[in-house]
Coordinates of C-alpha atoms and ligand atoms in Angstrom, one line a residue:
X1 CA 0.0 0.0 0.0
X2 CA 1.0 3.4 -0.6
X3 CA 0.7 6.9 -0.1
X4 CA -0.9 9.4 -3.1
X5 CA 0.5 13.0 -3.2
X6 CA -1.1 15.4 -5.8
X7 CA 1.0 19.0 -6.1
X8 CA -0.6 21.6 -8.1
X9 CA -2.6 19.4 -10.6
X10 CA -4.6 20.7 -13.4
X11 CA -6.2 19.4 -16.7
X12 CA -7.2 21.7 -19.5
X13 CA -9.5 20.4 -22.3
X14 CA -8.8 23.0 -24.9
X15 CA -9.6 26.5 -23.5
X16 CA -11.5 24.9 -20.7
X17 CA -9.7 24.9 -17.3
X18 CA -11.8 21.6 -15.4
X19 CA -9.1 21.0 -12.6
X20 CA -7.9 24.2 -11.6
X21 CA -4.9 23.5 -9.2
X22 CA -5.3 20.8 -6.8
X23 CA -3.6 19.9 -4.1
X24 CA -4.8 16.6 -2.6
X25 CA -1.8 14.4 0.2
X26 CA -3.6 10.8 1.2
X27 CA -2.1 8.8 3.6
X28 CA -1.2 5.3 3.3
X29 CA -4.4 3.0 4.5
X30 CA -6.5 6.1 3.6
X31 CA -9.7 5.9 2.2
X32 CA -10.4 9.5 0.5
X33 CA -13.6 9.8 -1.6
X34 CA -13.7 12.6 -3.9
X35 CA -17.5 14.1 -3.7
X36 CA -19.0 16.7 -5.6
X37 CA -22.1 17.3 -8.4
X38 CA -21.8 15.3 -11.4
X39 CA -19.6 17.7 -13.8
X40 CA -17.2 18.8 -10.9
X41 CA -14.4 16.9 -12.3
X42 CA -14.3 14.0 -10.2
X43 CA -13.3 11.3 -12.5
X44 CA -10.9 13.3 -14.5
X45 CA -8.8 13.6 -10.9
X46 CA -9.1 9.9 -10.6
X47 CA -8.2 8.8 -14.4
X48 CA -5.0 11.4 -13.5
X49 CA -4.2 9.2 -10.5
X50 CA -4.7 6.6 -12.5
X51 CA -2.6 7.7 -15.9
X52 CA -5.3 7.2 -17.9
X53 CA -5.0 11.4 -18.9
X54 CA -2.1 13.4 -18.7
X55 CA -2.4 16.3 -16.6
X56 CA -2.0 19.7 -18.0
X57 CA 0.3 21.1 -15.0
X58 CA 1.3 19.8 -11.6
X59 CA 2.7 16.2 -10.4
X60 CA 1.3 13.3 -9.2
X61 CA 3.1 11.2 -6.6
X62 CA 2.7 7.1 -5.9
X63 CA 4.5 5.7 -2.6
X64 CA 6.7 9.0 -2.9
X65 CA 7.9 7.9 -6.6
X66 CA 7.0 10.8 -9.2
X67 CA 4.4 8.8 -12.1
X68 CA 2.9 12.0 -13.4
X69 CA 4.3 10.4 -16.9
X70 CA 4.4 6.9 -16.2
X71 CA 2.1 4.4 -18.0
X72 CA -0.9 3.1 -16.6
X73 CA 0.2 -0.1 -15.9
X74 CA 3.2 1.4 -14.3
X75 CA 1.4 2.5 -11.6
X76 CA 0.7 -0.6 -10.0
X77 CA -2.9 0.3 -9.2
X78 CA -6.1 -1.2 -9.4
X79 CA -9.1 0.3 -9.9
X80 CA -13.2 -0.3 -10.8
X81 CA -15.4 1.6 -12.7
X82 CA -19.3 2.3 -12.9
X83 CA -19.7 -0.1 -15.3
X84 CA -18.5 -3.8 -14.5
X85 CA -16.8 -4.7 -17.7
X86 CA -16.8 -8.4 -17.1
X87 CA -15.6 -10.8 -20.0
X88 CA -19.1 -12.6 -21.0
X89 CA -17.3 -15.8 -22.2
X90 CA -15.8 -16.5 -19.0
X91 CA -16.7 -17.7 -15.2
X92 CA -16.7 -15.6 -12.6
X93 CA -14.2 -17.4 -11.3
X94 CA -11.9 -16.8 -14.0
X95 CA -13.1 -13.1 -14.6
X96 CA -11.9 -12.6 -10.8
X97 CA -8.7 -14.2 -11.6
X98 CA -7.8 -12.7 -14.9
X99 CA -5.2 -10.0 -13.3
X100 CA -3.4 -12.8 -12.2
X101 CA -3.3 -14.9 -14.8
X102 CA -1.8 -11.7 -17.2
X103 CA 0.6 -11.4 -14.5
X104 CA 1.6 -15.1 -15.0
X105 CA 0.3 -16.5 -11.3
X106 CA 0.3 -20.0 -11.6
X107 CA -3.4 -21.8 -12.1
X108 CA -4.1 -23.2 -8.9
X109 CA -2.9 -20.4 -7.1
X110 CA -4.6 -17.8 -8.8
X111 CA -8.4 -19.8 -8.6
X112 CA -7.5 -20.1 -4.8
X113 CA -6.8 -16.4 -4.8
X114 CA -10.0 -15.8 -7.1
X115 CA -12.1 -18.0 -4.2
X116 CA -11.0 -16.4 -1.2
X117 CA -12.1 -13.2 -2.2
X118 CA -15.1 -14.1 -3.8
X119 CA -16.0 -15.7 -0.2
X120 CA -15.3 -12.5 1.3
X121 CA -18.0 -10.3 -0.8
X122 CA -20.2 -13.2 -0.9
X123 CA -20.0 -14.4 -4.3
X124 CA -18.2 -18.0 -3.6
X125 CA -20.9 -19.8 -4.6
X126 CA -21.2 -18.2 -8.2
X127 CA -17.8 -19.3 -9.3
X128 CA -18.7 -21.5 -12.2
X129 CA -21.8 -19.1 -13.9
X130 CA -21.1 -16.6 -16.7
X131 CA -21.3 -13.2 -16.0
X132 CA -25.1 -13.3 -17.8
X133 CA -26.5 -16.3 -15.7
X134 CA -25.9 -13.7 -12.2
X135 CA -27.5 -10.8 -11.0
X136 CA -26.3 -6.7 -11.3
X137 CA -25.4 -6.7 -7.8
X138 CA -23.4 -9.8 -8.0
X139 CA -21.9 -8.6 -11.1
X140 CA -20.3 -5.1 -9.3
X141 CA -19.0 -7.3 -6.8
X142 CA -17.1 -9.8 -9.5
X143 CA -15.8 -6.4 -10.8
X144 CA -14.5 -5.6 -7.4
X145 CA -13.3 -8.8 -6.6
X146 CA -11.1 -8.5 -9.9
X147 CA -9.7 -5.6 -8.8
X148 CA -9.2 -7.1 -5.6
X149 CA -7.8 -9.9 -6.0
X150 CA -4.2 -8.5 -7.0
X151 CA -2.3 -6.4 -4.4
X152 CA -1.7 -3.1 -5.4
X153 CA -0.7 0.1 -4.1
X154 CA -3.9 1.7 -4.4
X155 CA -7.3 0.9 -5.9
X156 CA -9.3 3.3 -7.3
X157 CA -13.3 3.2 -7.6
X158 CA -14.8 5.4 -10.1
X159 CA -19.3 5.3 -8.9
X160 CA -18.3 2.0 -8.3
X161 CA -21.8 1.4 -6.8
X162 CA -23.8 4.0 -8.5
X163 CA -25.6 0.7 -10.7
X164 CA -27.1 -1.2 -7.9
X165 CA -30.4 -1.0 -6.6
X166 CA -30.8 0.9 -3.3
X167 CA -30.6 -1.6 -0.8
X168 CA -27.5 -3.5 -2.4
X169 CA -25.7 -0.4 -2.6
X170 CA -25.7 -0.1 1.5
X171 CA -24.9 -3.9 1.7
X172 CA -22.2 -3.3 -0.7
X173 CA -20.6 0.0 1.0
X174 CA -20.5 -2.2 3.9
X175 CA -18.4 -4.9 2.5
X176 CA -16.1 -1.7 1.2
X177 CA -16.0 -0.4 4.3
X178 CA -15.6 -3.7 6.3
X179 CA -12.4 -4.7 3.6
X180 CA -11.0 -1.4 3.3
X181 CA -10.2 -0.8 7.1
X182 CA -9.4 -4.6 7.7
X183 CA -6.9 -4.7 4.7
X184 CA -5.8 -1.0 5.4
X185 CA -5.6 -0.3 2.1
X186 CA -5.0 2.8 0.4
X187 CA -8.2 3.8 -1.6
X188 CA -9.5 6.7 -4.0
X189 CA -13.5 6.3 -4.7
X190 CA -15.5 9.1 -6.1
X191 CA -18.8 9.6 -5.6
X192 CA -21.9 11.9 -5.7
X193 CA -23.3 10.5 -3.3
X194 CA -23.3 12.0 0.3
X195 CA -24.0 8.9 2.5
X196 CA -21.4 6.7 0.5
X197 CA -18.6 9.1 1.1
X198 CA -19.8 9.5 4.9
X199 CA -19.8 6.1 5.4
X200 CA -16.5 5.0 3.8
X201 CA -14.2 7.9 3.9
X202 CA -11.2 8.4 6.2
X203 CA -11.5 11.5 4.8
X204 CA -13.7 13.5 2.2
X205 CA -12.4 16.2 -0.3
X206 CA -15.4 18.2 -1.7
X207 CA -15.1 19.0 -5.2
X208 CA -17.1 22.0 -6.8
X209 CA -16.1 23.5 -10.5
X210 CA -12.9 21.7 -10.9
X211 CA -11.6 22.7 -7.5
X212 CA -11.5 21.1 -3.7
X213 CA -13.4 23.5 -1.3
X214 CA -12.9 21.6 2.0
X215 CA -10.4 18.1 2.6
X216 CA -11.3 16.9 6.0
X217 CA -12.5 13.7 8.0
X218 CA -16.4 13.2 7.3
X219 CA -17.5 14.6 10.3
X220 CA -15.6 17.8 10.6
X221 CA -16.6 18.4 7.1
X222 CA -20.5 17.3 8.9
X223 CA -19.7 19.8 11.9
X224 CA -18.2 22.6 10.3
X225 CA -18.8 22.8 6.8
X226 CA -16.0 25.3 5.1
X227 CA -18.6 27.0 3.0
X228 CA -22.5 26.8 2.2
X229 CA -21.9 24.9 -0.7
X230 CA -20.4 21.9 1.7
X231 CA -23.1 22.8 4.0
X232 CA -25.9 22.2 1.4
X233 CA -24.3 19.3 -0.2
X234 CA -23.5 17.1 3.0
X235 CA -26.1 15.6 5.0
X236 CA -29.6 14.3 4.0
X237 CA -31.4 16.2 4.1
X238 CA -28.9 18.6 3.9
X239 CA -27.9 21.7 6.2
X240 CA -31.1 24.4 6.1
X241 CA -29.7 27.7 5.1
X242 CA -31.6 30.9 6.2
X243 CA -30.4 34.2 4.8
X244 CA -30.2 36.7 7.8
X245 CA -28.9 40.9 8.4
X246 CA -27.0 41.6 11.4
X247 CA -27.5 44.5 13.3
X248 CA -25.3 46.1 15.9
X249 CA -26.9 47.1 18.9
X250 CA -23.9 48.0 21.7
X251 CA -22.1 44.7 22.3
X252 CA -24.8 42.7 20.7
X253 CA -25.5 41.4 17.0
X254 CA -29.0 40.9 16.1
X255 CA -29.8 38.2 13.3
X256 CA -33.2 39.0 11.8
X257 CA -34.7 37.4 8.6
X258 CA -37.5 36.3 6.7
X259 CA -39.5 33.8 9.1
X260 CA -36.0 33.5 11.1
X261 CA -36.1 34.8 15.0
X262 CA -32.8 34.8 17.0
X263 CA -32.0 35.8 20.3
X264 CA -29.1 38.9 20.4
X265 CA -25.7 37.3 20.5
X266 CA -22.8 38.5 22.6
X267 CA -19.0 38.4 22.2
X268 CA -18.4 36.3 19.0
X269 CA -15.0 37.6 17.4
X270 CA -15.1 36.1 14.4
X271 CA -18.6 37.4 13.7
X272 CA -17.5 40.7 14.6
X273 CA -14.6 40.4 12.0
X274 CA -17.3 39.2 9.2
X275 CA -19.5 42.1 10.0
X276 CA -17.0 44.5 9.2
X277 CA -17.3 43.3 5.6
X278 CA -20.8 43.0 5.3
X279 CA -24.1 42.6 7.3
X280 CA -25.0 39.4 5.4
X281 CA -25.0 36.4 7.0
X282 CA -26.2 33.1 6.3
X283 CA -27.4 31.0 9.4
X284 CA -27.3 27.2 8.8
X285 CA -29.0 24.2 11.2
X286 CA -28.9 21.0 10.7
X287 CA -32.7 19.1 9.9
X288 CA -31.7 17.3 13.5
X289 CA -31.1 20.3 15.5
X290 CA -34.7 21.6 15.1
X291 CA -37.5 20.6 17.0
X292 CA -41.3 21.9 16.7
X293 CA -42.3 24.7 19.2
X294 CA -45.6 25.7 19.6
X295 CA -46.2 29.4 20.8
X296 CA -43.7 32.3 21.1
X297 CA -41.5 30.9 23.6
X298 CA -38.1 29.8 21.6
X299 CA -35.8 32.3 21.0
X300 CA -34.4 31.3 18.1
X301 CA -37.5 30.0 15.7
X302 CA -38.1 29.9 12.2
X303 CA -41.7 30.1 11.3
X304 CA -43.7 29.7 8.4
X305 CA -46.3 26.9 6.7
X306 CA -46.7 23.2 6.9
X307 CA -45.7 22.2 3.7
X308 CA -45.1 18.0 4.5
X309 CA -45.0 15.8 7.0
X310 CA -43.5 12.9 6.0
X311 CA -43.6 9.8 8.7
X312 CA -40.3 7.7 8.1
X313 CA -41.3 5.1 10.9
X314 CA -38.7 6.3 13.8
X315 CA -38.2 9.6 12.8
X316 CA -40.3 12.4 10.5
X317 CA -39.5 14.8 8.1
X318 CA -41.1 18.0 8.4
X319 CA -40.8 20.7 6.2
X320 CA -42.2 24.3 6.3
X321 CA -42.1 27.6 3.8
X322 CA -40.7 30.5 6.0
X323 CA -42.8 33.7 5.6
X324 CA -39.6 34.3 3.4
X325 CA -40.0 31.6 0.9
X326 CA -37.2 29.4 2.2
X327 CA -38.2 25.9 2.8
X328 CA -36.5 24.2 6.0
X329 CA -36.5 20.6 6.7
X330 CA -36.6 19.4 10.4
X331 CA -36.0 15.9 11.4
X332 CA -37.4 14.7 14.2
X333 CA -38.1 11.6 16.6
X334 CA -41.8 9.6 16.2
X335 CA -44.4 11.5 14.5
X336 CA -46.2 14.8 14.6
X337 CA -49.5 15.7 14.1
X338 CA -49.3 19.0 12.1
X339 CA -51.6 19.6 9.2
X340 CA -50.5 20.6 5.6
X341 CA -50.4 24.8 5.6
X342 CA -50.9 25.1 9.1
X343 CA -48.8 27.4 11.0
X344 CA -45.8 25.9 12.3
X345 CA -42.6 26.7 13.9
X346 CA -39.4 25.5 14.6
X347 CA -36.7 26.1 17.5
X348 CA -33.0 25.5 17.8
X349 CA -30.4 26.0 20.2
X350 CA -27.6 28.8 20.2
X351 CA -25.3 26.5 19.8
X352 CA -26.9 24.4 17.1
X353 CA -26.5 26.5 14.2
X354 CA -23.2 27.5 11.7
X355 CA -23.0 30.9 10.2
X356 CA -21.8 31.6 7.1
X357 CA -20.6 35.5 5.4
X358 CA -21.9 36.9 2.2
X359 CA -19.2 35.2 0.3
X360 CA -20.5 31.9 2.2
X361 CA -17.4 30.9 3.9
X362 CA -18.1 29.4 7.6
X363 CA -17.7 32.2 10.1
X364 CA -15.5 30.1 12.9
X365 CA -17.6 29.5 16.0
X366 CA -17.6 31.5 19.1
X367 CA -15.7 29.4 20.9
X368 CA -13.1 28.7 18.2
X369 CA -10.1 30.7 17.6
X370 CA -11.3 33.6 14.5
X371 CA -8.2 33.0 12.4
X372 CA -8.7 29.5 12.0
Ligands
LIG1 N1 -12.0 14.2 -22.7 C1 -12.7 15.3 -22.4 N2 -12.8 16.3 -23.3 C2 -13.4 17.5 -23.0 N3 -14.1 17.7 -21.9 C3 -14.0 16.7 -20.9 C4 -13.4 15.5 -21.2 N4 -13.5 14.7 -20.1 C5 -14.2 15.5 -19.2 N5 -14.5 16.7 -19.7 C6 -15.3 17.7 -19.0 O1 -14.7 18.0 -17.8 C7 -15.7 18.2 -16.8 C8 -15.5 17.3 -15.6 O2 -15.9 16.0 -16.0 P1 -15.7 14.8 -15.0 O3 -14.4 14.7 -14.5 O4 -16.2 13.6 -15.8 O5 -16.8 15.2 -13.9 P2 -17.5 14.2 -12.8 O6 -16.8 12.9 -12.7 O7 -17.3 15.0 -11.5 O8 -18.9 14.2 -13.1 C9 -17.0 18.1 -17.5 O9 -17.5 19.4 -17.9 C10 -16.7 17.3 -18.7 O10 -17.6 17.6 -19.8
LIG2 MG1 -17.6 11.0 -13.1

C-alpha cells in the first residue's frame, strides 16, 4: 500500500480549465472519496491518479515515486469503474482471476486467490456461472473482486456502486467499508453520493467546478462545513440555510430574517470580523437540530407553513415555507401531528447553528479561535 501525493494538478480540455490547481496528500491505508455534483471533475482527478490522462500542470506522486508520466500499468494500481466490464465468455471465477493470470500466477494459485475473495463479498458460490446467468449486484462485486484480488498500491473506484439497486448499494458499502479498514488499504472512490462518502471515507475532499473547497475527515466536514456549498451538499437532508442581516446594537449582534427569530448574540470575534465586511449572513442548522415549538416561547425560531409531514417510521421529516419563501427541513423523533399549511414553527439551540458570510465561507464559532 502506498501513499498518493497530488502537487498543483490541473487538466485543461482545450480553453476549458476543469481542474484548476489541486492539491490533494492521502495517507497510506486512507480511504479518500472525492465528492462533488456530477460535472465537478471527479473522474478526471481519478483517471490522473490513475494515468489514464495526462495532466496539464502539476505532479502526481505514488508511494513517494513521481508517475505523473508513467504508464498506466506502471502505476501498479487497481481500480473499478461504474460499469463492471466483465468478459461474458468467461466464469466468474476466471473473470476474478484474470489479473493474475496476465501477470503469469500459476493456475491453482490464482483460482485459490480468485475463491477467497469471492468468499469474502459473498460471491463464492457463483464461481462457475457466466457473467449473464448472475444478478447486477453480483456482477459489481465480480468487478470488485477482480480488482481485488491482486495487491496493489492503491485501488481506485470510479461510482463504483452507483448501478445497484438501493438496498444493495448499502450492503455493498458495507463490504467496502468492512475490507477497506481490515486490509488497510489505500483507496480513492468518487462519488456523488453524500451517504457513500460519509460512510466509507477516512476523509472527504469536496469538489465544486474543478476545485477542492474543503479536505477533512467526514464529520468535521459534517460539523463545520467550510462553505454553504459543503453545507448544502452534505447531510440528507442537507444543512437548512436561512439568509439573515445583522444588526449592531452596543455589544450585541441581532440576526433577523425572513420567518428566522434569534436571540441577540454577545461576544463572537469572528462574527465581529465578518461584520465588518458585510451585514450578510447566512445562518445554517442541521434538519436534526430543530425541533417543533408551539407558541412564542423559543428564542431562536423559524416560522412559516406546513408544507409535508413525511412519517419515516422512527423519525419524521417536516418541512415548512418560511414567511420568506425558504423551505427548511426538520428531522425529528416519532411523528407529529401538524396539518398541511398550518402554522408551524421550529426552535433550535444557540449553539446548534453555523454561520456563514456573504461570500459563504463558515464564520469560525464563538468558541473557536477567528483566524482558524
Ligand atoms: N475528454 C474530455 N474532453 C473534453 N471535456 C471533458 C473530457 N473529459 C471530461 N470533460 C469535461 O470535464 C468536466 C468534468 O468531467 P468529469 O471529471 O467527468 O466530472 P465528474 O466525474 O465530476 O462528473 C465536464 O464538464 C466534462 O464535460
Ligand atoms: Mg464521473
Amino acid at each position: 500500500m502506498a501513499s498518493i501525493q497530488l502537487d498543483k494538478i490541473g487538466k485543461s480540455f482545450g480553453a476549458v480549465d476543469t481542474i484548476r490547481e489541486i492539491d490533494l496528500a492521502i495517507d497510506d491505508g486512507e480511504f479518500v472519496c472525492l465528492l462533488g455534483p456530477s460535472g465537478c471533475g471527479k473522474t478526471t482527478t481519478l483517471r490522473m491518479i490513475a494515468g489514464l490522462e495526462q495532466p496539464s500542470r502539476g505532479s502526481i506522486r505514488i508511494g513517494g515515486r513521481d508517475v505523473t508520466c508513467a504508464q498506466p500499468k506502471d502505476r501498479n494500481i487497481g481500480m473499478v469503474f461504474q460499469d463492471y466490464a466483465l468478459y461474458p465468455h468467461m466464469t466468474i471465477a476466471d473473470n476474478i482471476a484474470y489479473p493474475l493470470k496476465v501477470r503469469g500466477v500459476a493456475e491453482a494459485t490464482r483460482h485459490e486467490k480468485a475463491r477467497e475473495i469471492a468468499e469474502v463479498l459473498h460471491i463464492g458460490q457463483l464461481l462457475d456461472r457466466l457473467p449473464a446467468q448472475i444478478s447486477g449486484g453480483q456482477q459489481q462485486r465480480t468487478s470488485l473482486a477482480r480488482a481485488l484480488v491482486h495487491p496493489a498500491a492503491a485501488f481506485l473506484f470510479d461510482e463504483p456502486l452507483s448501478n445497484l439497486d438501493a438496498r444493495m448499494r448499502v450492503e455493498a458499502r458495507a463490504f467496502l467499508h468492512h475490507l477497506q479498514r481490515s486490509r488497510g488499504m489505500t483507496a480513492v472512490y468518487v462519488t456523488h453520493d453524500q451517504a457513500e462518502a460519509m460512510a466509507l471515507s477516512t476523509r472527504i475532499a469536496v469538489m465544486c467546478a474543478g476545485d477542492i473547497v474543503q479536505y477533512a475527515p467526514p464529520l468535521e466536514i459534517y460539523r463545520r462545513p467550510a462553505t454553504t456549498f459543503v453545507a448544502g451538499f452534505v447531510g440528507d437532508p442537507p444543512m437548512n440555510l436561512v439568509a439573515a442581516q445583522a444588526t449592531r446594537n452596543g455589544h450585541d449582534v441581532a440576526l433577523r430574517g425572513a420567518g428566522l427569530q434569534m436571540a441577540p448574540i454577545v461576544s463572537w470575534p469572528a462574527l465581529d470580523l465578518a461584520l465588518e465586511r458585510s451585514d450578510r449572513v447566512t445562518v445554517g442548522v442541521r434538519p436534526e437540530h430543530l425541533r417543533i415549538t408551539a407558541g412564542d416561547v423559543a428564542t431562536n425560531r423559524l416560522h412559516g407553513k406546513l408544507f409535508a409531514n413525511e412519517a419515516m417510521g422512527p423519525e419524521s421529516l417536516v418541512t415548512l415555507d418560511l414567511d420568506g419563501g425558504v423551505r427548511v427541513t426538520a428531522r425529528i423523533f416519532g411523528d407529529a401531528s401538524l396539518r398541511i399549511e398550518s402554522d408551524a414553527a421550529f426552535a433550535f439551540d444557540a449553539d446548534r447553528f453555523t454561520l456563514f458570510d456573504a461570500q459563504g465561507v463558515r464564520i469560525p464559532g464563538a468558541a473557536e479561535d477567528p483566524s482558524n
